[in-house]
């Protein structure tokens, strides 16, 4: 899919694939209004080794070539990583059976690649859908980044209840030190919290629309979401899983388009702290519009039902 290159919004996607990160990659690479310049990976949903392998796997099945994939931080700034195998499985992308990735790993460090691109590309938007460790790392090494990026759009945080502790959402809770550094950096930030992403549910009707696309990529996506649905039902009691991360990408498209408080994002909705606002906060997702964007993106990938490299599995 091609949009007018001059008009397309250049983005970098920093992620921890992760089922919903996989959809964020697929949406970002296909959206005609975006130009995905790079994918950087971070430890979060699984170890760095696994999240990086998963990014390569998704790009292989989708035929996304020419987008450098660079690995970043293998642990949060101040403590060990705690992965989310109970949600994303041991591989970080359980459900589909993947072959060997054909898309290579770029030799550059994530932070170096982000810094390098921010110097050569005007109006760059950084989309972060994992812990903010890479973003904090590049800001510490290159503080000028805050003035060069157009905006950071992050999936993370919560206005109210968290999903990792009662007070904290996973991406922020995994590395609250990094999140503090990022929110205090002066970067223009849009935060897409759980209150927004919980509107983007992969319902059985959505899975049927995706399956009807009929390509190997669509079949892989259905297998991903079927697994994600089982873990979200078992852990959180959701009937259908919320696909958090592509909501951050969709926002860009539509904008082109303590002991118990560690990791809490405090949204001073009424300005009672007297502190200047440091982020815009999305509070909802237009679910029908979101799924139209996501399914159009999935349908845009070439491929016939007979094409390798992905063979659909019998859904249990
Ligand atoms: O809390 C949801 C977020 O944590 C998503 O980005 C998901 O992929 C996990 O990283
Ligand atoms: Ca993620």
PDB file of C-alpha atoms and ligand atoms in Angstrom:
ATOM      1  CA  UNK A   1       0.000   0.000   0.000  1.00  0.00           C
ATOM      2  CA  UNK A   2       1.470   3.352  -0.903  1.00  0.00           C
ATOM      3  CA  UNK A   3       0.466   6.809   0.177  1.00  0.00           C
ATOM      4  CA  UNK A   4       2.087  10.016  -1.062  1.00  0.00           C
ATOM      5  CA  UNK A   5       5.556   9.517   0.390  1.00  0.00           C
ATOM      6  CA  UNK A   6       5.945  13.241   0.960  1.00  0.00           C
ATOM      7  CA  UNK A   7       2.727  13.282   3.025  1.00  0.00           C
ATOM      8  CA  UNK A   8       3.319  10.063   4.938  1.00  0.00           C
ATOM      9  CA  UNK A   9       4.079  10.415   8.652  1.00  0.00           C
ATOM     10  CA  UNK A  10       7.541   8.847   9.402  1.00  0.00           C
ATOM     11  CA  UNK A  11       7.468   6.658  12.516  1.00  0.00           C
ATOM     12  CA  UNK A  12       9.666   4.266  14.500  1.00  0.00           C
ATOM     13  CA  UNK A  13       7.903   1.502  16.423  1.00  0.00           C
ATOM     14  CA  UNK A  14       9.565   0.488  19.725  1.00  0.00           C
ATOM     15  CA  UNK A  15       7.904  -2.710  20.924  1.00  0.00           C
ATOM     16  CA  UNK A  16       8.005  -5.989  22.890  1.00  0.00           C
ATOM     17  CA  UNK A  17       6.177  -8.541  20.655  1.00  0.00           C
ATOM     18  CA  UNK A  18       3.803  -9.694  22.240  1.00  0.00           C
ATOM     19  CA  UNK A  19       0.560 -10.499  20.475  1.00  0.00           C
ATOM     20  CA  UNK A  20      -0.782  -6.975  20.362  1.00  0.00           C
ATOM     21  CA  UNK A  21       2.636  -5.594  19.416  1.00  0.00           C
ATOM     22  CA  UNK A  22       2.469  -7.903  16.403  1.00  0.00           C
ATOM     23  CA  UNK A  23      -0.727  -6.196  15.289  1.00  0.00           C
ATOM     24  CA  UNK A  24       0.920  -2.820  15.855  1.00  0.00           C
ATOM     25  CA  UNK A  25       3.733  -3.852  13.486  1.00  0.00           C
ATOM     26  CA  UNK A  26       1.259  -5.028  10.856  1.00  0.00           C
ATOM     27  CA  UNK A  27      -0.826  -1.854  11.084  1.00  0.00           C
ATOM     28  CA  UNK A  28       2.207   0.462  11.090  1.00  0.00           C
ATOM     29  CA  UNK A  29       3.802  -1.210   8.063  1.00  0.00           C
ATOM     30  CA  UNK A  30       0.620  -1.232   6.002  1.00  0.00           C
ATOM     31  CA  UNK A  31      -0.986   2.133   6.783  1.00  0.00           C
ATOM     32  CA  UNK A  32      -0.810   4.321   3.651  1.00  0.00           C
ATOM     33  CA  UNK A  33      -0.454   7.471   5.795  1.00  0.00           C
ATOM     34  CA  UNK A  34       2.581   6.157   7.718  1.00  0.00           C
ATOM     35  CA  UNK A  35       6.160   5.420   6.741  1.00  0.00           C
ATOM     36  CA  UNK A  36       7.564   2.782   9.142  1.00  0.00           C
ATOM     37  CA  UNK A  37      11.288   3.591   9.212  1.00  0.00           C
ATOM     38  CA  UNK A  38      12.409   1.070  11.850  1.00  0.00           C
ATOM     39  CA  UNK A  39      11.293  -1.426  14.457  1.00  0.00           C
ATOM     40  CA  UNK A  40      13.211  -1.482  17.765  1.00  0.00           C
ATOM     41  CA  UNK A  41      12.698  -4.155  20.404  1.00  0.00           C
ATOM     42  CA  UNK A  42      12.842  -4.165  24.200  1.00  0.00           C
ATOM     43  CA  UNK A  43      12.487  -6.744  26.981  1.00  0.00           C
ATOM     44  CA  UNK A  44       8.955  -6.746  28.367  1.00  0.00           C
ATOM     45  CA  UNK A  45       6.358  -9.301  27.420  1.00  0.00           C
ATOM     46  CA  UNK A  46       9.227 -11.693  27.018  1.00  0.00           C
ATOM     47  CA  UNK A  47      13.038 -11.560  27.093  1.00  0.00           C
ATOM     48  CA  UNK A  48      14.770  -9.331  24.567  1.00  0.00           C
ATOM     49  CA  UNK A  49      15.952 -12.362  22.624  1.00  0.00           C
ATOM     50  CA  UNK A  50      12.351 -13.559  22.223  1.00  0.00           C
ATOM     51  CA  UNK A  51      10.746 -10.192  21.494  1.00  0.00           C
ATOM     52  CA  UNK A  52      13.380  -9.563  18.837  1.00  0.00           C
ATOM     53  CA  UNK A  53      12.911 -12.986  17.245  1.00  0.00           C
ATOM     54  CA  UNK A  54       9.156 -12.353  17.253  1.00  0.00           C
ATOM     55  CA  UNK A  55       9.500  -9.044  15.447  1.00  0.00           C
ATOM     56  CA  UNK A  56      11.532 -10.855  12.778  1.00  0.00           C
ATOM     57  CA  UNK A  57       8.917 -13.605  12.576  1.00  0.00           C
ATOM     58  CA  UNK A  58       6.029 -11.199  12.038  1.00  0.00           C
ATOM     59  CA  UNK A  59       7.931  -9.298   9.362  1.00  0.00           C
ATOM     60  CA  UNK A  60       8.777 -12.605   7.656  1.00  0.00           C
ATOM     61  CA  UNK A  61       5.181 -13.813   7.480  1.00  0.00           C
ATOM     62  CA  UNK A  62       3.941 -10.382   6.382  1.00  0.00           C
ATOM     63  CA  UNK A  63       6.694  -9.911   3.821  1.00  0.00           C
ATOM     64  CA  UNK A  64       7.832  -6.667   5.480  1.00  0.00           C
ATOM     65  CA  UNK A  65      11.317  -6.106   4.068  1.00  0.00           C
ATOM     66  CA  UNK A  66      13.649  -3.126   4.210  1.00  0.00           C
ATOM     67  CA  UNK A  67      12.481  -2.022   7.683  1.00  0.00           C
ATOM     68  CA  UNK A  68      15.513  -2.406  10.009  1.00  0.00           C
ATOM     69  CA  UNK A  69      14.834  -4.370  13.220  1.00  0.00           C
ATOM     70  CA  UNK A  70      17.263  -3.334  15.994  1.00  0.00           C
ATOM     71  CA  UNK A  71      17.400  -4.842  19.480  1.00  0.00           C
ATOM     72  CA  UNK A  72      17.535  -2.613  22.567  1.00  0.00           C
ATOM     73  CA  UNK A  73      17.481  -3.071  26.344  1.00  0.00           C
ATOM     74  CA  UNK A  74      17.456  -6.588  27.761  1.00  0.00           C
ATOM     75  CA  UNK A  75      16.306  -5.397  31.207  1.00  0.00           C
ATOM     76  CA  UNK A  76      14.682  -2.358  32.837  1.00  0.00           C
ATOM     77  CA  UNK A  77      16.902   0.483  34.112  1.00  0.00           C
ATOM     78  CA  UNK A  78      16.792  -0.440  37.802  1.00  0.00           C
ATOM     79  CA  UNK A  79      15.704  -4.082  38.211  1.00  0.00           C
ATOM     80  CA  UNK A  80      15.368  -7.452  36.499  1.00  0.00           C
ATOM     81  CA  UNK A  81      12.770  -7.924  33.780  1.00  0.00           C
ATOM     82  CA  UNK A  82       9.544  -9.682  34.753  1.00  0.00           C
ATOM     83  CA  UNK A  83       8.064 -11.146  31.574  1.00  0.00           C
ATOM     84  CA  UNK A  84       4.366 -11.771  30.928  1.00  0.00           C
ATOM     85  CA  UNK A  85       4.442 -15.441  29.885  1.00  0.00           C
ATOM     86  CA  UNK A  86       1.013 -15.899  31.482  1.00  0.00           C
ATOM     87  CA  UNK A  87      -0.380 -13.622  28.778  1.00  0.00           C
ATOM     88  CA  UNK A  88       1.907 -14.072  25.758  1.00  0.00           C
ATOM     89  CA  UNK A  89       3.266 -17.584  26.395  1.00  0.00           C
ATOM     90  CA  UNK A  90       6.839 -18.883  26.634  1.00  0.00           C
ATOM     91  CA  UNK A  91       7.731 -17.678  23.147  1.00  0.00           C
ATOM     92  CA  UNK A  92       6.041 -14.310  23.644  1.00  0.00           C
ATOM     93  CA  UNK A  93       3.990 -15.071  20.543  1.00  0.00           C
ATOM     94  CA  UNK A  94       2.335 -18.409  21.370  1.00  0.00           C
ATOM     95  CA  UNK A  95      -0.452 -19.692  19.153  1.00  0.00           C
ATOM     96  CA  UNK A  96       0.888 -19.751  15.590  1.00  0.00           C
ATOM     97  CA  UNK A  97       3.668 -22.125  14.495  1.00  0.00           C
ATOM     98  CA  UNK A  98       6.394 -20.012  12.882  1.00  0.00           C
ATOM     99  CA  UNK A  99       9.169 -21.101  10.559  1.00  0.00           C
ATOM    100  CA  UNK A 100      12.676 -19.656  10.658  1.00  0.00           C
ATOM    101  CA  UNK A 101      12.603 -15.852  10.213  1.00  0.00           C
ATOM    102  CA  UNK A 102      13.984 -14.643   6.893  1.00  0.00           C
ATOM    103  CA  UNK A 103      14.168 -10.981   7.956  1.00  0.00           C
ATOM    104  CA  UNK A 104      17.638 -10.179   9.411  1.00  0.00           C
ATOM    105  CA  UNK A 105      18.504  -8.455  12.675  1.00  0.00           C
ATOM    106  CA  UNK A 106      20.108  -5.040  12.179  1.00  0.00           C
ATOM    107  CA  UNK A 107      23.526  -4.773  13.841  1.00  0.00           C
ATOM    108  CA  UNK A 108      22.790  -1.369  15.380  1.00  0.00           C
ATOM    109  CA  UNK A 109      21.598  -0.883  18.984  1.00  0.00           C
ATOM    110  CA  UNK A 110      18.005   0.367  19.226  1.00  0.00           C
ATOM    111  CA  UNK A 111      18.994   3.593  20.993  1.00  0.00           C
ATOM    112  CA  UNK A 112      21.619   4.354  18.332  1.00  0.00           C
ATOM    113  CA  UNK A 113      19.174   3.759  15.500  1.00  0.00           C
ATOM    114  CA  UNK A 114      16.494   5.956  17.095  1.00  0.00           C
ATOM    115  CA  UNK A 115      19.043   8.722  17.645  1.00  0.00           C
ATOM    116  CA  UNK A 116      20.415   8.383  14.107  1.00  0.00           C
ATOM    117  CA  UNK A 117      17.013   8.538  12.420  1.00  0.00           C
ATOM    118  CA  UNK A 118      15.859  11.458  14.584  1.00  0.00           C
ATOM    119  CA  UNK A 119      18.797  13.461  13.171  1.00  0.00           C
ATOM    120  CA  UNK A 120      18.074  12.655   9.527  1.00  0.00           C
ATOM    121  CA  UNK A 121      14.247  12.638   9.444  1.00  0.00           C
ATOM    122  CA  UNK A 122      12.068  15.711  10.081  1.00  0.00           C
ATOM    123  CA  UNK A 123       8.777  15.331  11.961  1.00  0.00           C
ATOM    124  CA  UNK A 124       9.552  11.821  13.232  1.00  0.00           C
ATOM    125  CA  UNK A 125       7.009  10.265  15.607  1.00  0.00           C
ATOM    126  CA  UNK A 126       8.215   7.534  17.995  1.00  0.00           C
ATOM    127  CA  UNK A 127       5.525   5.010  18.884  1.00  0.00           C
ATOM    128  CA  UNK A 128       6.302   2.916  22.000  1.00  0.00           C
ATOM    129  CA  UNK A 129       4.212  -0.141  22.799  1.00  0.00           C
ATOM    130  CA  UNK A 130       6.437  -1.788  25.412  1.00  0.00           C
ATOM    131  CA  UNK A 131       8.308  -0.681  28.532  1.00  0.00           C
ATOM    132  CA  UNK A 132       9.982   2.716  27.981  1.00  0.00           C
ATOM    133  CA  UNK A 133      13.528   1.480  28.676  1.00  0.00           C
ATOM    134  CA  UNK A 134      14.824   2.138  25.155  1.00  0.00           C
ATOM    135  CA  UNK A 135      13.233   5.582  25.022  1.00  0.00           C
ATOM    136  CA  UNK A 136      14.757   6.568  28.383  1.00  0.00           C
ATOM    137  CA  UNK A 137      18.124   5.173  27.291  1.00  0.00           C
ATOM    138  CA  UNK A 138      18.263   7.207  24.102  1.00  0.00           C
ATOM    139  CA  UNK A 139      17.089  10.359  25.957  1.00  0.00           C
ATOM    140  CA  UNK A 140      19.903   9.887  28.521  1.00  0.00           C
ATOM    141  CA  UNK A 141      22.506   9.482  25.771  1.00  0.00           C
ATOM    142  CA  UNK A 142      21.065  12.108  23.443  1.00  0.00           C
ATOM    143  CA  UNK A 143      18.944  14.672  25.348  1.00  0.00           C
ATOM    144  CA  UNK A 144      18.488  16.644  22.128  1.00  0.00           C
ATOM    145  CA  UNK A 145      16.110  13.906  20.984  1.00  0.00           C
ATOM    146  CA  UNK A 146      13.318  15.572  22.988  1.00  0.00           C
ATOM    147  CA  UNK A 147      13.544  18.605  20.705  1.00  0.00           C
ATOM    148  CA  UNK A 148      13.887  16.673  17.446  1.00  0.00           C
ATOM    149  CA  UNK A 149      10.951  14.235  17.678  1.00  0.00           C
ATOM    150  CA  UNK A 150       7.534  15.543  16.660  1.00  0.00           C
ATOM    151  CA  UNK A 151       5.913  13.418  19.366  1.00  0.00           C
ATOM    152  CA  UNK A 152       6.102  10.217  21.426  1.00  0.00           C
ATOM    153  CA  UNK A 153       2.896   8.209  21.285  1.00  0.00           C
ATOM    154  CA  UNK A 154       2.929   5.439  23.885  1.00  0.00           C
ATOM    155  CA  UNK A 155       0.605   2.634  24.768  1.00  0.00           C
ATOM    156  CA  UNK A 156       0.834   2.458  28.548  1.00  0.00           C
ATOM    157  CA  UNK A 157      -0.430   3.701  31.847  1.00  0.00           C
ATOM    158  CA  UNK A 158      -3.917   3.927  33.286  1.00  0.00           C
ATOM    159  CA  UNK A 159      -6.094   6.779  34.545  1.00  0.00           C
ATOM    160  CA  UNK A 160      -7.604   4.376  37.081  1.00  0.00           C
ATOM    161  CA  UNK A 161      -6.935   0.691  37.812  1.00  0.00           C
ATOM    162  CA  UNK A 162      -3.771  -1.020  36.552  1.00  0.00           C
ATOM    163  CA  UNK A 163      -3.426  -4.507  35.051  1.00  0.00           C
ATOM    164  CA  UNK A 164      -0.116  -5.508  36.657  1.00  0.00           C
ATOM    165  CA  UNK A 165      -0.698  -4.111  40.162  1.00  0.00           C
ATOM    166  CA  UNK A 166      -3.934  -2.448  41.301  1.00  0.00           C
ATOM    167  CA  UNK A 167      -2.159   0.843  40.567  1.00  0.00           C
ATOM    168  CA  UNK A 168       0.021   0.158  37.531  1.00  0.00           C
ATOM    169  CA  UNK A 169      -0.209  -0.900  33.908  1.00  0.00           C
ATOM    170  CA  UNK A 170       2.374  -3.411  32.591  1.00  0.00           C
ATOM    171  CA  UNK A 171       4.518  -1.207  30.306  1.00  0.00           C
ATOM    172  CA  UNK A 172       4.930   1.469  33.013  1.00  0.00           C
ATOM    173  CA  UNK A 173       5.168  -1.037  35.905  1.00  0.00           C
ATOM    174  CA  UNK A 174       7.934  -2.953  34.145  1.00  0.00           C
ATOM    175  CA  UNK A 175      10.164   0.116  34.145  1.00  0.00           C
ATOM    176  CA  UNK A 176       8.702   3.024  36.122  1.00  0.00           C
ATOM    177  CA  UNK A 177      12.141   4.659  36.357  1.00  0.00           C
ATOM    178  CA  UNK A 178      12.300   4.818  32.576  1.00  0.00           C
ATOM    179  CA  UNK A 179       8.733   6.096  32.405  1.00  0.00           C
ATOM    180  CA  UNK A 180       9.507   8.904  34.884  1.00  0.00           C
ATOM    181  CA  UNK A 181      12.514   9.977  32.838  1.00  0.00           C
ATOM    182  CA  UNK A 182      10.442   9.996  29.660  1.00  0.00           C
ATOM    183  CA  UNK A 183       7.477  11.918  31.123  1.00  0.00           C
ATOM    184  CA  UNK A 184       9.915  14.495  32.611  1.00  0.00           C
ATOM    185  CA  UNK A 185      11.950  14.870  29.413  1.00  0.00           C
ATOM    186  CA  UNK A 186       9.907  17.629  27.801  1.00  0.00           C
ATOM    187  CA  UNK A 187       8.984  15.358  24.866  1.00  0.00           C
ATOM    188  CA  UNK A 188       5.473  16.036  23.508  1.00  0.00           C
ATOM    189  CA  UNK A 189       3.651  12.877  24.633  1.00  0.00           C
ATOM    190  CA  UNK A 190       0.382  11.204  23.826  1.00  0.00           C
ATOM    191  CA  UNK A 191      -0.417   8.406  26.279  1.00  0.00           C
ATOM    192  CA  UNK A 192      -2.880   5.743  25.174  1.00  0.00           C
ATOM    193  CA  UNK A 193      -3.874   4.067  28.487  1.00  0.00           C
ATOM    194  CA  UNK A 194      -5.909   0.987  29.350  1.00  0.00           C
ATOM    195  CA  UNK A 195      -9.102   3.043  29.502  1.00  0.00           C
ATOM    196  CA  UNK A 196      -8.736   3.656  25.777  1.00  0.00           C
ATOM    197  CA  UNK A 197      -7.363   0.308  24.647  1.00  0.00           C
ATOM    198  CA  UNK A 198     -10.041  -1.699  26.471  1.00  0.00           C
ATOM    199  CA  UNK A 199     -12.418  -0.508  23.772  1.00  0.00           C
ATOM    200  CA  UNK A 200     -10.447  -2.345  21.046  1.00  0.00           C
ATOM    201  CA  UNK A 201     -11.678  -5.868  21.697  1.00  0.00           C
ATOM    202  CA  UNK A 202     -10.913  -8.738  19.312  1.00  0.00           C
ATOM    203  CA  UNK A 203     -14.415 -10.196  19.432  1.00  0.00           C
ATOM    204  CA  UNK A 204     -15.493 -13.378  17.598  1.00  0.00           C
ATOM    205  CA  UNK A 205     -17.050 -11.115  14.967  1.00  0.00           C
ATOM    206  CA  UNK A 206     -13.701  -9.372  14.447  1.00  0.00           C
ATOM    207  CA  UNK A 207     -11.895 -12.724  14.179  1.00  0.00           C
ATOM    208  CA  UNK A 208     -14.427 -13.821  11.559  1.00  0.00           C
ATOM    209  CA  UNK A 209     -13.781 -10.639   9.524  1.00  0.00           C
ATOM    210  CA  UNK A 210     -10.021 -11.295   9.704  1.00  0.00           C
ATOM    211  CA  UNK A 211     -10.380 -14.998   8.802  1.00  0.00           C
ATOM    212  CA  UNK A 212     -12.485 -14.013   5.791  1.00  0.00           C
ATOM    213  CA  UNK A 213      -9.468 -12.234   4.303  1.00  0.00           C
ATOM    214  CA  UNK A 214      -8.281 -15.734   3.476  1.00  0.00           C
ATOM    215  CA  UNK A 215      -4.495 -15.168   3.345  1.00  0.00           C
ATOM    216  CA  UNK A 216      -1.796 -16.965   5.373  1.00  0.00           C
ATOM    217  CA  UNK A 217      -1.168 -13.688   7.242  1.00  0.00           C
ATOM    218  CA  UNK A 218      -4.834 -13.436   8.196  1.00  0.00           C
ATOM    219  CA  UNK A 219      -4.777 -17.064   9.378  1.00  0.00           C
ATOM    220  CA  UNK A 220      -1.694 -16.315  11.519  1.00  0.00           C
ATOM    221  CA  UNK A 221      -3.439 -13.272  13.001  1.00  0.00           C
ATOM    222  CA  UNK A 222      -6.487 -15.368  13.906  1.00  0.00           C
ATOM    223  CA  UNK A 223      -4.225 -17.946  15.579  1.00  0.00           C
ATOM    224  CA  UNK A 224      -2.474 -15.134  17.506  1.00  0.00           C
ATOM    225  CA  UNK A 225      -5.752 -13.629  18.688  1.00  0.00           C
ATOM    226  CA  UNK A 226      -7.258 -17.041  19.558  1.00  0.00           C
ATOM    227  CA  UNK A 227      -4.331 -17.687  21.935  1.00  0.00           C
ATOM    228  CA  UNK A 228      -4.499 -14.123  23.299  1.00  0.00           C
ATOM    229  CA  UNK A 229      -8.229 -14.625  23.949  1.00  0.00           C
ATOM    230  CA  UNK A 230      -7.600 -17.744  26.091  1.00  0.00           C
ATOM    231  CA  UNK A 231      -4.992 -16.043  28.301  1.00  0.00           C
ATOM    232  CA  UNK A 232      -6.993 -12.821  28.658  1.00  0.00           C
ATOM    233  CA  UNK A 233     -10.061 -14.870  29.653  1.00  0.00           C
ATOM    234  CA  UNK A 234      -8.053 -17.009  32.140  1.00  0.00           C
ATOM    235  CA  UNK A 235      -6.078 -14.137  33.744  1.00  0.00           C
ATOM    236  CA  UNK A 236      -8.423 -11.159  33.498  1.00  0.00           C
ATOM    237  CA  UNK A 237     -11.843 -12.701  32.799  1.00  0.00           C
ATOM    238  CA  UNK A 238     -12.305 -10.840  29.515  1.00  0.00           C
ATOM    239  CA  UNK A 239     -14.714 -12.357  27.005  1.00  0.00           C
ATOM    240  CA  UNK A 240     -12.565 -10.892  24.195  1.00  0.00           C
ATOM    241  CA  UNK A 241      -8.956  -9.630  24.436  1.00  0.00           C
ATOM    242  CA  UNK A 242      -8.148  -5.911  24.092  1.00  0.00           C
ATOM    243  CA  UNK A 243      -5.475  -5.297  21.478  1.00  0.00           C
ATOM    244  CA  UNK A 244      -3.689  -2.450  23.238  1.00  0.00           C
ATOM    245  CA  UNK A 245      -0.726  -1.653  21.017  1.00  0.00           C
ATOM    246  CA  UNK A 246      -2.208  -1.033  17.573  1.00  0.00           C
ATOM    247  CA  UNK A 247      -4.388   1.624  19.261  1.00  0.00           C
ATOM    248  CA  UNK A 248      -1.273   3.776  19.622  1.00  0.00           C
ATOM    249  CA  UNK A 249      -0.517   3.337  15.920  1.00  0.00           C
ATOM    250  CA  UNK A 250      -4.150   4.051  15.058  1.00  0.00           C
ATOM    251  CA  UNK A 251      -3.951   7.279  17.067  1.00  0.00           C
ATOM    252  CA  UNK A 252      -1.043   8.419  14.883  1.00  0.00           C
ATOM    253  CA  UNK A 253      -2.968   7.447  11.755  1.00  0.00           C
ATOM    254  CA  UNK A 254      -6.037   9.401  12.812  1.00  0.00           C
ATOM    255  CA  UNK A 255      -3.922  12.345  13.938  1.00  0.00           C
ATOM    256  CA  UNK A 256      -1.889  12.457  10.621  1.00  0.00           C
ATOM    257  CA  UNK A 257      -3.821  11.114  12.559  1.00  0.00           C
ATOM    258  CA  UNK A 258       6.179   2.735  46.103  1.00  0.00           C
ATOM    259  CA  UNK A 259       5.198  -0.254  47.757  1.00  0.00           C
ATOM    260  CA  UNK A 260       1.751  -0.325  45.893  1.00  0.00           C
ATOM    261  CA  UNK A 261       2.033   2.738  43.808  1.00  0.00           C
ATOM    262  CA  UNK A 262       5.207   1.855  41.873  1.00  0.00           C
ATOM    263  CA  UNK A 263       4.522   2.373  38.199  1.00  0.00           C
ATOM    264  CA  UNK A 264       1.275   4.248  38.750  1.00  0.00           C
ATOM    265  CA  UNK A 265       0.566   6.887  36.134  1.00  0.00           C
ATOM    266  CA  UNK A 266      -1.157   9.715  37.982  1.00  0.00           C
ATOM    267  CA  UNK A 267      -3.406  11.683  35.671  1.00  0.00           C
ATOM    268  CA  UNK A 268      -4.101  15.065  37.252  1.00  0.00           C
ATOM    269  CA  UNK A 269      -7.411  15.385  35.435  1.00  0.00           C
ATOM    270  CA  UNK A 270      -8.472  18.502  37.378  1.00  0.00           C
ATOM    271  CA  UNK A 271      -5.031  20.169  37.577  1.00  0.00           C
ATOM    272  CA  UNK A 272      -5.067  20.044  41.395  1.00  0.00           C
ATOM    273  CA  UNK A 273      -1.269  19.595  41.599  1.00  0.00           C
ATOM    274  CA  UNK A 274      -0.615  22.902  39.864  1.00  0.00           C
ATOM    275  CA  UNK A 275       2.000  21.134  37.721  1.00  0.00           C
ATOM    276  CA  UNK A 276       2.026  21.891  33.971  1.00  0.00           C
ATOM    277  CA  UNK A 277       0.452  19.189  31.828  1.00  0.00           C
ATOM    278  CA  UNK A 278       3.102  16.856  30.316  1.00  0.00           C
ATOM    279  CA  UNK A 279       0.973  14.553  28.208  1.00  0.00           C
ATOM    280  CA  UNK A 280      -2.217  14.289  26.224  1.00  0.00           C
ATOM    281  CA  UNK A 281      -4.210  11.270  27.365  1.00  0.00           C
ATOM    282  CA  UNK A 282      -6.552   9.345  25.111  1.00  0.00           C
ATOM    283  CA  UNK A 283      -9.630   8.131  26.958  1.00  0.00           C
ATOM    284  CA  UNK A 284     -11.389   6.013  24.345  1.00  0.00           C
ATOM    285  CA  UNK A 285     -10.985   4.251  21.000  1.00  0.00           C
ATOM    286  CA  UNK A 286     -13.655   4.343  18.300  1.00  0.00           C
ATOM    287  CA  UNK A 287     -13.777   0.541  18.064  1.00  0.00           C
ATOM    288  CA  UNK A 288     -15.532   0.303  14.691  1.00  0.00           C
ATOM    289  CA  UNK A 289     -13.163   2.802  13.073  1.00  0.00           C
ATOM    290  CA  UNK A 290     -10.183   1.029  14.709  1.00  0.00           C
ATOM    291  CA  UNK A 291     -11.117  -2.425  13.391  1.00  0.00           C
ATOM    292  CA  UNK A 292     -11.811  -1.035   9.909  1.00  0.00           C
ATOM    293  CA  UNK A 293      -8.240   0.387   9.914  1.00  0.00           C
ATOM    294  CA  UNK A 294      -6.764  -2.864  11.287  1.00  0.00           C
ATOM    295  CA  UNK A 295      -8.631  -5.179   8.898  1.00  0.00           C
ATOM    296  CA  UNK A 296      -7.936  -2.991   5.860  1.00  0.00           C
ATOM    297  CA  UNK A 297      -4.239  -3.178   6.838  1.00  0.00           C
ATOM    298  CA  UNK A 298      -4.312  -6.965   7.157  1.00  0.00           C
ATOM    299  CA  UNK A 299      -6.116  -7.296   3.838  1.00  0.00           C
ATOM    300  CA  UNK A 300      -3.522  -5.121   2.111  1.00  0.00           C
ATOM    301  CA  UNK A 301      -0.765  -7.718   2.476  1.00  0.00           C
ATOM    302  CA  UNK A 302      -0.313  -9.769  -0.664  1.00  0.00           C
ATOM    303  CA  UNK A 303      -0.695 -13.505  -0.481  1.00  0.00           C
ATOM    304  CA  UNK A 304      -3.011 -16.238  -1.605  1.00  0.00           C
ATOM    305  CA  UNK A 305      -4.416 -18.985   0.672  1.00  0.00           C
ATOM    306  CA  UNK A 306      -1.892 -21.368  -0.883  1.00  0.00           C
ATOM    307  CA  UNK A 307       1.177 -19.114  -0.241  1.00  0.00           C
ATOM    308  CA  UNK A 308       3.788 -20.192   2.300  1.00  0.00           C
ATOM    309  CA  UNK A 309       5.269 -19.426   4.816  1.00  0.00           C
ATOM    310  CA  UNK A 310       2.324 -19.716   7.151  1.00  0.00           C
ATOM    311  CA  UNK A 311      -0.166 -22.615   7.238  1.00  0.00           C
ATOM    312  CA  UNK A 312      -3.290 -21.956   9.278  1.00  0.00           C
ATOM    313  CA  UNK A 313      -3.818 -24.204  12.263  1.00  0.00           C
ATOM    314  CA  UNK A 314      -7.119 -25.861  13.074  1.00  0.00           C
ATOM    315  CA  UNK A 315      -8.718 -23.536  15.650  1.00  0.00           C
ATOM    316  CA  UNK A 316      -9.560 -25.490  18.826  1.00  0.00           C
TER     317      UNK A 316
HETATM  318  O1  LIG B   1      -0.631  -3.417  29.458  1.00  0.00           O
HETATM  319  C1  LIG B   1      -0.652  -3.766  28.064  1.00  0.00           C
HETATM  320  C2  LIG B   1       0.701  -3.574  27.464  1.00  0.00           C
HETATM  321  O2  LIG B   1       1.640  -4.450  28.105  1.00  0.00           O
HETATM  322  C3  LIG B   1       0.760  -3.970  25.973  1.00  0.00           C
HETATM  323  O3  LIG B   1       1.742  -3.218  25.351  1.00  0.00           O
HETATM  324  C4  LIG B   1       1.151  -5.410  26.000  1.00  0.00           C
HETATM  325  O4  LIG B   1       1.817  -5.816  24.802  1.00  0.00           O
HETATM  326  C5  LIG B   1       2.130  -5.417  27.147  1.00  0.00           C
HETATM  327  O5  LIG B   1       3.373  -4.984  26.640  1.00  0.00           O
HETATM  328 CA1  LIG B   2       3.523  -4.339  24.097  1.00  0.00          CA
END
